[in-house]
PDB file of C-alpha atoms and ligand atoms in Angstrom:
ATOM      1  CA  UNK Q  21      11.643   8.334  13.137  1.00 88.00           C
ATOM      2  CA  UNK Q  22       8.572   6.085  12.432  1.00 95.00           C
ATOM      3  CA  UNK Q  23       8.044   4.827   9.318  1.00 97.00           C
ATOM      4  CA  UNK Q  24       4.691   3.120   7.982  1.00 98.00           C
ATOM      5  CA  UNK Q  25       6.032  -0.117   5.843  1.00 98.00           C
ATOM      6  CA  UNK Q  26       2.870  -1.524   3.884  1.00 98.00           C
ATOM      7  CA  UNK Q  27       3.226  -4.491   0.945  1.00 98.00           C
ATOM      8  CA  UNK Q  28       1.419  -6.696  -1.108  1.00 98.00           C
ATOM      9  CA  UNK Q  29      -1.870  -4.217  -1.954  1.00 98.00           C
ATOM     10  CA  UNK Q  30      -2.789  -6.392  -4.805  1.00 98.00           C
ATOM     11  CA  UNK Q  31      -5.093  -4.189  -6.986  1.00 98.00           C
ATOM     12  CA  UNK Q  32      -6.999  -4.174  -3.768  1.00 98.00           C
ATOM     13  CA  UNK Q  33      -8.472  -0.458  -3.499  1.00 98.00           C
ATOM     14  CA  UNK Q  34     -10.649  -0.912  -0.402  1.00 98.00           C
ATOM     15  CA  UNK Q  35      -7.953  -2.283   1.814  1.00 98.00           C
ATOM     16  CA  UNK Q  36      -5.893   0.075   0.410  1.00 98.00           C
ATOM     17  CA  UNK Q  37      -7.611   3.512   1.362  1.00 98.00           C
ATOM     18  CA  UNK Q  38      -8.380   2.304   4.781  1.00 98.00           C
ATOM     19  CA  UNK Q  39      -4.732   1.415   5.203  1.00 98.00           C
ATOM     20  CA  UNK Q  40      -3.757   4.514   4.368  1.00 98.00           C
ATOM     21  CA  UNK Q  41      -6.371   6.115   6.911  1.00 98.00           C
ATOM     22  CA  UNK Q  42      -4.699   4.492   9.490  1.00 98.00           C
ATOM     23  CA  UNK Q  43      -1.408   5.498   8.805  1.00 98.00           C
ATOM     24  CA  UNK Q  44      -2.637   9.138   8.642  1.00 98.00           C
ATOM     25  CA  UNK Q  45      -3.349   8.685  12.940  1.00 97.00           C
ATOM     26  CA  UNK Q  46      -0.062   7.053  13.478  1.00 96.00           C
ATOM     27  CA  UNK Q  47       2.133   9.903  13.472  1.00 95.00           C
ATOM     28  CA  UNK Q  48       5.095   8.700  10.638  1.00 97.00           C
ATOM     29  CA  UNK Q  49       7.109  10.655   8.680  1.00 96.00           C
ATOM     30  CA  UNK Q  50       6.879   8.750   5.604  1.00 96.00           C
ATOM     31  CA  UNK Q  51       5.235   5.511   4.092  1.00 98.00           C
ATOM     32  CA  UNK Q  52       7.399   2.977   1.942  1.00 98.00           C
ATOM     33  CA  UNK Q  53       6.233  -0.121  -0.100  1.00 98.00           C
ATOM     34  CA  UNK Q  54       7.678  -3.183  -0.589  1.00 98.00           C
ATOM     35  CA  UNK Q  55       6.362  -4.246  -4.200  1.00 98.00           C
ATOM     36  CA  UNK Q  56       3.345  -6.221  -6.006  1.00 98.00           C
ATOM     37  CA  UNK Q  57       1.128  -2.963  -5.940  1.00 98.00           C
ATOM     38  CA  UNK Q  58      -0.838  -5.058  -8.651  1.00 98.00           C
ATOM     39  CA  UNK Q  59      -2.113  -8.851  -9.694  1.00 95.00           C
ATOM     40  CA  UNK Q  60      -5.174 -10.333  -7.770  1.00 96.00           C
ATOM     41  CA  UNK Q  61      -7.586  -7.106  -7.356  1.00 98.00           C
ATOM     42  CA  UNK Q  62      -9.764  -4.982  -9.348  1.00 98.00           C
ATOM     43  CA  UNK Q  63      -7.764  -1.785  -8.956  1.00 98.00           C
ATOM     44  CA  UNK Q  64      -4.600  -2.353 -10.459  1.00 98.00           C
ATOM     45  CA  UNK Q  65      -4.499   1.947 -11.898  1.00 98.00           C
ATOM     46  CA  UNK Q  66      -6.390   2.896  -8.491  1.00 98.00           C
ATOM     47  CA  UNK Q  67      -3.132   1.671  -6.512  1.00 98.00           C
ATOM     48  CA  UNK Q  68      -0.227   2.491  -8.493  1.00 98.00           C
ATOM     49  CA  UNK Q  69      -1.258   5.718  -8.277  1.00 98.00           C
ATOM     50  CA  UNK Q  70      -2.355   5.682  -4.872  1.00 98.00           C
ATOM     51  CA  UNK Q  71       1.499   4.076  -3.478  1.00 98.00           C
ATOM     52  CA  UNK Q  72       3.070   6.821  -6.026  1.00 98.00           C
ATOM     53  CA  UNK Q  73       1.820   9.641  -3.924  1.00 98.00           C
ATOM     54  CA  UNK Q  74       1.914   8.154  -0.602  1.00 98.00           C
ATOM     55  CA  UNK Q  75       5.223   6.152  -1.172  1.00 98.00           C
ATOM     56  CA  UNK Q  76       9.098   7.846  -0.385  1.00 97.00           C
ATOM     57  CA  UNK Q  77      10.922   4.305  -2.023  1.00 97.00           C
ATOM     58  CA  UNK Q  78       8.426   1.813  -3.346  1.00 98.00           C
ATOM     59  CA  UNK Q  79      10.453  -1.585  -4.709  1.00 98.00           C
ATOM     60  CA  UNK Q  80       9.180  -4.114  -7.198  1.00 98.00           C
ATOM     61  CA  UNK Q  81       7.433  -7.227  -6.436  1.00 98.00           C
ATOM     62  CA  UNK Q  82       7.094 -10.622  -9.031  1.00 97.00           C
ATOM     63  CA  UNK Q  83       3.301  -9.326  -9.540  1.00 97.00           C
ATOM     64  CA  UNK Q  84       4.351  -5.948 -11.073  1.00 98.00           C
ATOM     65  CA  UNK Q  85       6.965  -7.607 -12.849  1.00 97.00           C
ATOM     66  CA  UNK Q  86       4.628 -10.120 -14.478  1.00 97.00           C
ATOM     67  CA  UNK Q  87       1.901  -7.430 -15.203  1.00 97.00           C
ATOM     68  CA  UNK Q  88       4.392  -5.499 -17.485  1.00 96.00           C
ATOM     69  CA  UNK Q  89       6.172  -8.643 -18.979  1.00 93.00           C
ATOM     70  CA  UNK Q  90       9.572  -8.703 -16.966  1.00 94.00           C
ATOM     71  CA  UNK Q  91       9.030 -12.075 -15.255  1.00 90.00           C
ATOM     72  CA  UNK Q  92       7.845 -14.822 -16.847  1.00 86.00           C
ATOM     73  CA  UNK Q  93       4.164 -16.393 -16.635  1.00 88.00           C
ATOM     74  CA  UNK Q  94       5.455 -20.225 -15.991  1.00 87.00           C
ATOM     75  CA  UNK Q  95       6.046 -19.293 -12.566  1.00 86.00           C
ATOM     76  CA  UNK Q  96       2.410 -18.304 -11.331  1.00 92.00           C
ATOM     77  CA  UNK Q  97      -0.249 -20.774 -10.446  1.00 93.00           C
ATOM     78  CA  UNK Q  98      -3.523 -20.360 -13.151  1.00 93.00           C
ATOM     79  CA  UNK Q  99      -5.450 -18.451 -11.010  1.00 93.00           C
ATOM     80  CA  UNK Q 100      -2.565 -15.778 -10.161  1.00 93.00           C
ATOM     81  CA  UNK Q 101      -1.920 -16.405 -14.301  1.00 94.00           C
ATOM     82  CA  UNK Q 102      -5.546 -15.122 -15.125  1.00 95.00           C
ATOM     83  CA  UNK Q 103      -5.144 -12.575 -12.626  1.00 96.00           C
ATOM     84  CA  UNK Q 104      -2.124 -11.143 -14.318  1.00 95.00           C
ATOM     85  CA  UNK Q 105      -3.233 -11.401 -17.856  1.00 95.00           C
ATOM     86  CA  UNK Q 106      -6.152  -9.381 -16.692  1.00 97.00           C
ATOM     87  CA  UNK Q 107      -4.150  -6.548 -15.103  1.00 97.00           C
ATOM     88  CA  UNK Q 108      -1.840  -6.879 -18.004  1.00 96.00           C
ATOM     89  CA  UNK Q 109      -4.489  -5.594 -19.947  1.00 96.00           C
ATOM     90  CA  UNK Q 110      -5.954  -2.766 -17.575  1.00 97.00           C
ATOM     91  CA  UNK Q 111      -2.950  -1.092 -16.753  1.00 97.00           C
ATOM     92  CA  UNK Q 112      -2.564   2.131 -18.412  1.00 98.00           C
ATOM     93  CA  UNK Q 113       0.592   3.186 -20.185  1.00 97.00           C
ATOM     94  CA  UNK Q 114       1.753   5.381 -17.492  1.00 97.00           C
ATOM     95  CA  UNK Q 115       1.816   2.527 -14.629  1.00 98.00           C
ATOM     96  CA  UNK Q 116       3.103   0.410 -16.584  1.00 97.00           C
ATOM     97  CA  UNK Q 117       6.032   2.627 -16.855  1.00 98.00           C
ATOM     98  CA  UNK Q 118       6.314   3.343 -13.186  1.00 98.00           C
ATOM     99  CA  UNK Q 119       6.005  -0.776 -12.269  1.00 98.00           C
ATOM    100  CA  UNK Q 120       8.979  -1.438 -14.780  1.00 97.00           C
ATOM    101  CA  UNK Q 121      11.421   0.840 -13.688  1.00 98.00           C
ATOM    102  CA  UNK Q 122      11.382   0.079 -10.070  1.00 98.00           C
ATOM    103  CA  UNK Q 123      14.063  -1.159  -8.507  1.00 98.00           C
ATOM    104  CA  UNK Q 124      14.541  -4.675  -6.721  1.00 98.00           C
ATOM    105  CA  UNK Q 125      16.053  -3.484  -3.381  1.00 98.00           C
ATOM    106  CA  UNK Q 126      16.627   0.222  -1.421  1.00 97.00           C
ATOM    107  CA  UNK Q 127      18.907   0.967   1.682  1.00 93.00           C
ATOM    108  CA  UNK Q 128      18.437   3.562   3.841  1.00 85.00           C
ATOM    109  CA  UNK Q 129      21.141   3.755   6.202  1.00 85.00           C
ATOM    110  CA  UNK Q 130      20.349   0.745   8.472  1.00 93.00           C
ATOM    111  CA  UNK Q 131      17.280  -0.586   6.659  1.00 97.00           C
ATOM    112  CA  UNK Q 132      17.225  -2.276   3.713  1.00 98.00           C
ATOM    113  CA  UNK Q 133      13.620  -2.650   1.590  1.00 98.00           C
ATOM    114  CA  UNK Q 134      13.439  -5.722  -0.602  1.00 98.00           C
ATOM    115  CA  UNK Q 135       9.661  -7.591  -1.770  1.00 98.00           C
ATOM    116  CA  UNK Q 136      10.955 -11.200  -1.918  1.00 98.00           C
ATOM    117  CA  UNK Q 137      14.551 -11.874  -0.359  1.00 98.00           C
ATOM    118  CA  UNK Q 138      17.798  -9.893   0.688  1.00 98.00           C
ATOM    119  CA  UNK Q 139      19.795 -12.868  -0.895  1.00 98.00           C
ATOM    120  CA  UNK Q 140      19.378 -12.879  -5.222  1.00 97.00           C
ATOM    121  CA  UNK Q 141      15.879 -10.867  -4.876  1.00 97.00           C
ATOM    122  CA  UNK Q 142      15.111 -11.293  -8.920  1.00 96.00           C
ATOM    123  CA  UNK Q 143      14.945 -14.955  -8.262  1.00 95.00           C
ATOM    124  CA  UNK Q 144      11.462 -13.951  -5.991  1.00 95.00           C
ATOM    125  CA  UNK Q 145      12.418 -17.061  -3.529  1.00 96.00           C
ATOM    126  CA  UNK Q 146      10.208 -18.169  -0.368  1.00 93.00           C
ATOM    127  CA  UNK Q 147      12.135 -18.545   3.168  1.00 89.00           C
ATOM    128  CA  UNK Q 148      11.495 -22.196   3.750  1.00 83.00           C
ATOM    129  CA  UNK Q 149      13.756 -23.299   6.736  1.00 90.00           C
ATOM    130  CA  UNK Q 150      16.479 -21.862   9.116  1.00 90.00           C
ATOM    131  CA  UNK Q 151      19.112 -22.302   6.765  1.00 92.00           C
ATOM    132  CA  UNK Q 152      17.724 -19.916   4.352  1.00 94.00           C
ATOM    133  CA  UNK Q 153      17.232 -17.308   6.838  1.00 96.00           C
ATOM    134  CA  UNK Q 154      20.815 -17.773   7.922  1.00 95.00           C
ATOM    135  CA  UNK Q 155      21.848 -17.027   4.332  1.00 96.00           C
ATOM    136  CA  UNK Q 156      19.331 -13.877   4.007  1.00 98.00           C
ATOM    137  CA  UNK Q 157      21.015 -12.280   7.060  1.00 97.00           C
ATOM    138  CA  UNK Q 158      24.029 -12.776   5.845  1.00 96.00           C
ATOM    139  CA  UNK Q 159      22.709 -10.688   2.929  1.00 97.00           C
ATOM    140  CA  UNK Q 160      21.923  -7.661   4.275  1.00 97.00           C
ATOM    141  CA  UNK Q 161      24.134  -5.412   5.851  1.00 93.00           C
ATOM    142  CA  UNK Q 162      22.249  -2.872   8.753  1.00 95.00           C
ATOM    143  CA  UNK Q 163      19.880  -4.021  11.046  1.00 96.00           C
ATOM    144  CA  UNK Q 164      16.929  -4.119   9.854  1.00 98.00           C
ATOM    145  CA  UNK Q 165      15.241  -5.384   6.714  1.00 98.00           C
ATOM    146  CA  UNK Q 166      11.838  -5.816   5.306  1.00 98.00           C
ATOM    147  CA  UNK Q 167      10.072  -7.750   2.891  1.00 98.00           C
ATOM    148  CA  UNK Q 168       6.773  -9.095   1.885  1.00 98.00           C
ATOM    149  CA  UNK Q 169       5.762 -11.961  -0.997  1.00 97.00           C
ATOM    150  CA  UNK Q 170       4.420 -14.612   1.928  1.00 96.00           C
ATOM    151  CA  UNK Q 171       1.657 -12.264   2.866  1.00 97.00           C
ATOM    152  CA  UNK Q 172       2.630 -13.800   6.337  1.00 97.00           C
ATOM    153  CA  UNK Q 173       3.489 -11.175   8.939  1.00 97.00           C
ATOM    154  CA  UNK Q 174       6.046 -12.143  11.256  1.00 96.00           C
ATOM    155  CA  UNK Q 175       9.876 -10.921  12.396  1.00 98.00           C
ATOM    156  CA  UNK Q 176      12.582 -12.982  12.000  1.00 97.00           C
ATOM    157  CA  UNK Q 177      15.634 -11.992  14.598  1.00 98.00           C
ATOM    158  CA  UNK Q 178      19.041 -12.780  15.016  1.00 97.00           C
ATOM    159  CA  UNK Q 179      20.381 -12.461  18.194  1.00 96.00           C
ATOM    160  CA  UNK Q 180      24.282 -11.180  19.256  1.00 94.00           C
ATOM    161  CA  UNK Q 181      25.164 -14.944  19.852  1.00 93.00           C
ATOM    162  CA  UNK Q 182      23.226 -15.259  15.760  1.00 90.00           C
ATOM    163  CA  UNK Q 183      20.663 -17.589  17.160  1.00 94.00           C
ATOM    164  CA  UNK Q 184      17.636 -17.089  15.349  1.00 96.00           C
ATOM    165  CA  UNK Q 185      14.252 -16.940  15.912  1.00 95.00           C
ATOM    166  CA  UNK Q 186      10.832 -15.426  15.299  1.00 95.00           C
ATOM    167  CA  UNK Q 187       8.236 -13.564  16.751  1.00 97.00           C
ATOM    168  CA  UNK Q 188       4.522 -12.851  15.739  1.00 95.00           C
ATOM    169  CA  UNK Q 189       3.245 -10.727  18.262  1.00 96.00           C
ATOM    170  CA  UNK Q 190       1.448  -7.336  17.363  1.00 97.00           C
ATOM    171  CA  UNK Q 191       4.465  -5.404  19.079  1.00 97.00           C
ATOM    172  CA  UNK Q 192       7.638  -6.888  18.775  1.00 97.00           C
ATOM    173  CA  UNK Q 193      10.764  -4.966  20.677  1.00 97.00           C
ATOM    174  CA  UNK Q 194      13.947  -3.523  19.194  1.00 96.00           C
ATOM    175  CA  UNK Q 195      16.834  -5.023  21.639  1.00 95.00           C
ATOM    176  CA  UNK Q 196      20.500  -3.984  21.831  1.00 94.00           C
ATOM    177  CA  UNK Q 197      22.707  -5.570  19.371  1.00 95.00           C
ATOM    178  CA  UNK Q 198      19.746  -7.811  17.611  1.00 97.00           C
ATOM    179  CA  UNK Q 199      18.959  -7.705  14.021  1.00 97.00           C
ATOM    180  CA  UNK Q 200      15.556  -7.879  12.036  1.00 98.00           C
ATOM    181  CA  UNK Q 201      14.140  -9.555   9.130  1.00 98.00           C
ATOM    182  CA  UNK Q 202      10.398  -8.462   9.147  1.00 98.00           C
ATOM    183  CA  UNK Q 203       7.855  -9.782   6.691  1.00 98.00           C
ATOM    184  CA  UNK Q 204       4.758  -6.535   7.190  1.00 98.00           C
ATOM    185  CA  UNK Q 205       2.169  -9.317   5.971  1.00 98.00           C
ATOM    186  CA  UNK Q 206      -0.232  -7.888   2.736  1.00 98.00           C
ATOM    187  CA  UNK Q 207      -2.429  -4.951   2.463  1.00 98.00           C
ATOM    188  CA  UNK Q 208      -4.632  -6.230  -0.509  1.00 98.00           C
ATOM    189  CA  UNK Q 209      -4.558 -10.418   0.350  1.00 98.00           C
ATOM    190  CA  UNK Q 210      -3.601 -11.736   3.690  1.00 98.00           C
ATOM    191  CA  UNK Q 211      -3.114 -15.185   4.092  1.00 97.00           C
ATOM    192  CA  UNK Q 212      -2.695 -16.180   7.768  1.00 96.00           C
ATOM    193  CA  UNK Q 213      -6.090 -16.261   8.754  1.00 97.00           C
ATOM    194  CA  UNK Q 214      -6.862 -12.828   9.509  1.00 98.00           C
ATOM    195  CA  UNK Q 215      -8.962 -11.058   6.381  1.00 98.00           C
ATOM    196  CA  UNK Q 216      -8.009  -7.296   8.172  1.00 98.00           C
ATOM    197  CA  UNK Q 217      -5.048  -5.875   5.681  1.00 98.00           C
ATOM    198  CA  UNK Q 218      -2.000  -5.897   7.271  1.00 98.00           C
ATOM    199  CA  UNK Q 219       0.926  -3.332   7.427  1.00 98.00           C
ATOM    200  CA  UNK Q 220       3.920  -2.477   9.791  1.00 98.00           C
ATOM    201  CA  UNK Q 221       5.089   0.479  11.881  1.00 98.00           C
ATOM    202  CA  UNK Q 222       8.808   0.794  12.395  1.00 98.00           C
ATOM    203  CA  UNK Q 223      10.330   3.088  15.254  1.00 96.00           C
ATOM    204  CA  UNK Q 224      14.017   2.840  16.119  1.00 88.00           C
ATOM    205  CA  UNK Q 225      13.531   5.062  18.930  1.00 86.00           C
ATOM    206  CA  UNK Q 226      10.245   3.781  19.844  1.00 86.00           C
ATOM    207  CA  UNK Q 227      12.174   1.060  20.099  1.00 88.00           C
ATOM    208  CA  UNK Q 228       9.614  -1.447  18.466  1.00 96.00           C
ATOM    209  CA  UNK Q 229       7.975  -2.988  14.903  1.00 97.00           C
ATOM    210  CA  UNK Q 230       4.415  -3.117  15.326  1.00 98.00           C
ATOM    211  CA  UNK Q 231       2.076  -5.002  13.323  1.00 98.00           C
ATOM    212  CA  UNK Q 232      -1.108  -3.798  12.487  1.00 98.00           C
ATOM    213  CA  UNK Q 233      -4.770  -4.658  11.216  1.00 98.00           C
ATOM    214  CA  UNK Q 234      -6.949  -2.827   9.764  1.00 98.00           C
ATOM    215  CA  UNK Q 235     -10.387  -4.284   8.841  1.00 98.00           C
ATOM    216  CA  UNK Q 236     -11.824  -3.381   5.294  1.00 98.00           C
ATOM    217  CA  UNK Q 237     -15.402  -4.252   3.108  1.00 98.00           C
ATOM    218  CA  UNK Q 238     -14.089  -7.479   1.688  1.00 98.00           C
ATOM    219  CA  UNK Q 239     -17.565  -7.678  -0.012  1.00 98.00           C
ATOM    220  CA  UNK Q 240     -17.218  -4.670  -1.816  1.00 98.00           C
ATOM    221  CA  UNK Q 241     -13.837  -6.204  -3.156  1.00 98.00           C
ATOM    222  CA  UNK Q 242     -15.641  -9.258  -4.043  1.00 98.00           C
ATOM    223  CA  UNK Q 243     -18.472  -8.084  -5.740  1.00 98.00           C
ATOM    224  CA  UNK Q 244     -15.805  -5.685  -8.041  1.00 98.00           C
ATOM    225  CA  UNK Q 245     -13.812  -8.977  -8.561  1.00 98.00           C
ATOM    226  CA  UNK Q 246     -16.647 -10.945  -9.893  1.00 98.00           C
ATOM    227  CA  UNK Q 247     -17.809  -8.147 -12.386  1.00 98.00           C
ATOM    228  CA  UNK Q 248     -14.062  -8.030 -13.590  1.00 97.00           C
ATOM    229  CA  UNK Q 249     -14.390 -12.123 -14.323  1.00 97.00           C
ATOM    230  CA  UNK Q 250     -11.604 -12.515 -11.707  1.00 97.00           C
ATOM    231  CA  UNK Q 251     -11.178 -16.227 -10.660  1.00 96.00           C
ATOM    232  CA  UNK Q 252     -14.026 -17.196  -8.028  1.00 97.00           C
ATOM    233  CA  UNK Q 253     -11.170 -19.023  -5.608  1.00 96.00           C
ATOM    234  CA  UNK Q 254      -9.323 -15.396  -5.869  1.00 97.00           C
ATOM    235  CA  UNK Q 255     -12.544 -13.914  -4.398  1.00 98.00           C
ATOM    236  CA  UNK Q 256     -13.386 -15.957  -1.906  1.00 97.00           C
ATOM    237  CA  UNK Q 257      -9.965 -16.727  -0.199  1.00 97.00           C
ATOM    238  CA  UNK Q 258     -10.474 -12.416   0.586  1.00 98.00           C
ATOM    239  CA  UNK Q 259     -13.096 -13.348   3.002  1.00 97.00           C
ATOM    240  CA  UNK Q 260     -10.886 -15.766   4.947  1.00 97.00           C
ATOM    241  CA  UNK Q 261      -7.730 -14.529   4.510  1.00 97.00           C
ATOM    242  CA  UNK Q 262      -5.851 -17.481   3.440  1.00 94.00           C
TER     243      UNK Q 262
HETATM  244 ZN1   ZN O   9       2.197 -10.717  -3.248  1.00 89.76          ZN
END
């Protein structure tokens, strides 16, 4: 079964659609999201609705949780604060709705789908060093579990002897008796250099998690941004991707 696993779109509309016209060639059987469909971008309404109807499980992330008033403001940087206050006060009733009753974490079988952190996912933690990813394996209980928040695509793995390690290469292989902990990277505001929106394709019988880039009009995002009044370093880290 392939799945398409995208994250992090950000109110970002452009990257958005021509995420979603990739993962119309790639052959999955269904599309899930891994939370902060808002915050950042000029399309806050645009993608809500746009995840709802391509999404099977969609999960919160900190962003929708701050846009409807379930995580507290302290916690963003100004920029991301302005950002928020200004979705806060797009989003129609309806989305609003959706973004506050999602849940923090889904399993499916051998997967589980989480936006910040297997281990205590409302506290929206970073993986800093080895012995937090020891702790997030131990926190999930199949194989194979995604998440997003960095907006850095990589796969953490834990091998049969539970040395761990990581790989960033565009394919990486599904190996007998290894488990996964694979950040898909963000749709609407990458930050590891590469401006393309990024998603992941998982196959268990392919066997493999691929990484993929799909290049969008960041200018077109920009120039929306600006009209909005969105924060000029907001804008121009799009065209960078950092
Ligand atoms: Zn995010």
């Amino acid at each position: 079964m392939r799945t398409a696993v995208i994250s992090d779109i950000h109110s970002n509309l452009e990257a958005m659609g021509r995420v979603l016209e990739d993962i119309r060639h790639q052959r999955v059987e269904e599309t899930v999201c891994l939370g902060d469909l808002v915050g950042y971008g000029p399309n806050p309404n645009e993608c809500v609705e746009m995840v709802r109807k391509a999404c099977s499980h969609v999960v919160a992330g900190n962003h929708d949780h701050a846009a409807v008033g379930l995580t507290a403001l302290e916690t963003f940087n100004p920029q991301a604060r302005l950002a928020v206050e200004w979705t806060r006060s797009h989003l129609l009733p309806e989305h609003r709705d959706y973004l506050k009753h999602l849940h923090f974490t889904r399993h499916r079988k051998e997967i589980t789908l989480v936006h910040a952190t297997p281990h205590e996912p409302k506290q929206w933690h970073y993986l800093f060093d080895w012995r937090d990813l020891l702790v997030n394996f131990r926190a999930f209980h199949g194989r194979y579990c995604f998440i997003g928040h960095t907006h850095l695509p990589l796969a953490f793995i834990q091998g049969p002897d539970d040395r761990l390690y990581f790989n960033r290469n565009a394919v990486v292989p599904i190996e007998e008796g290894h488990r996964y902990l694979v950040n898909v990277g963000s749709v609407g505001q990458p930050r590891d250099g590469n401006p393309a929106a990024s998603y992941a394709i998982f196959d268990a019988s392919g066997p493999a998690i691929e990484f993929r880039r799909v290049p969008y009009p960041v200018r077109l995002t920009q120039e929306k941004m600006k009209k909005a009044g969105l924060p000029e370093y907001l804008i121009q880290r799009l065209s960078v991707g950092r």
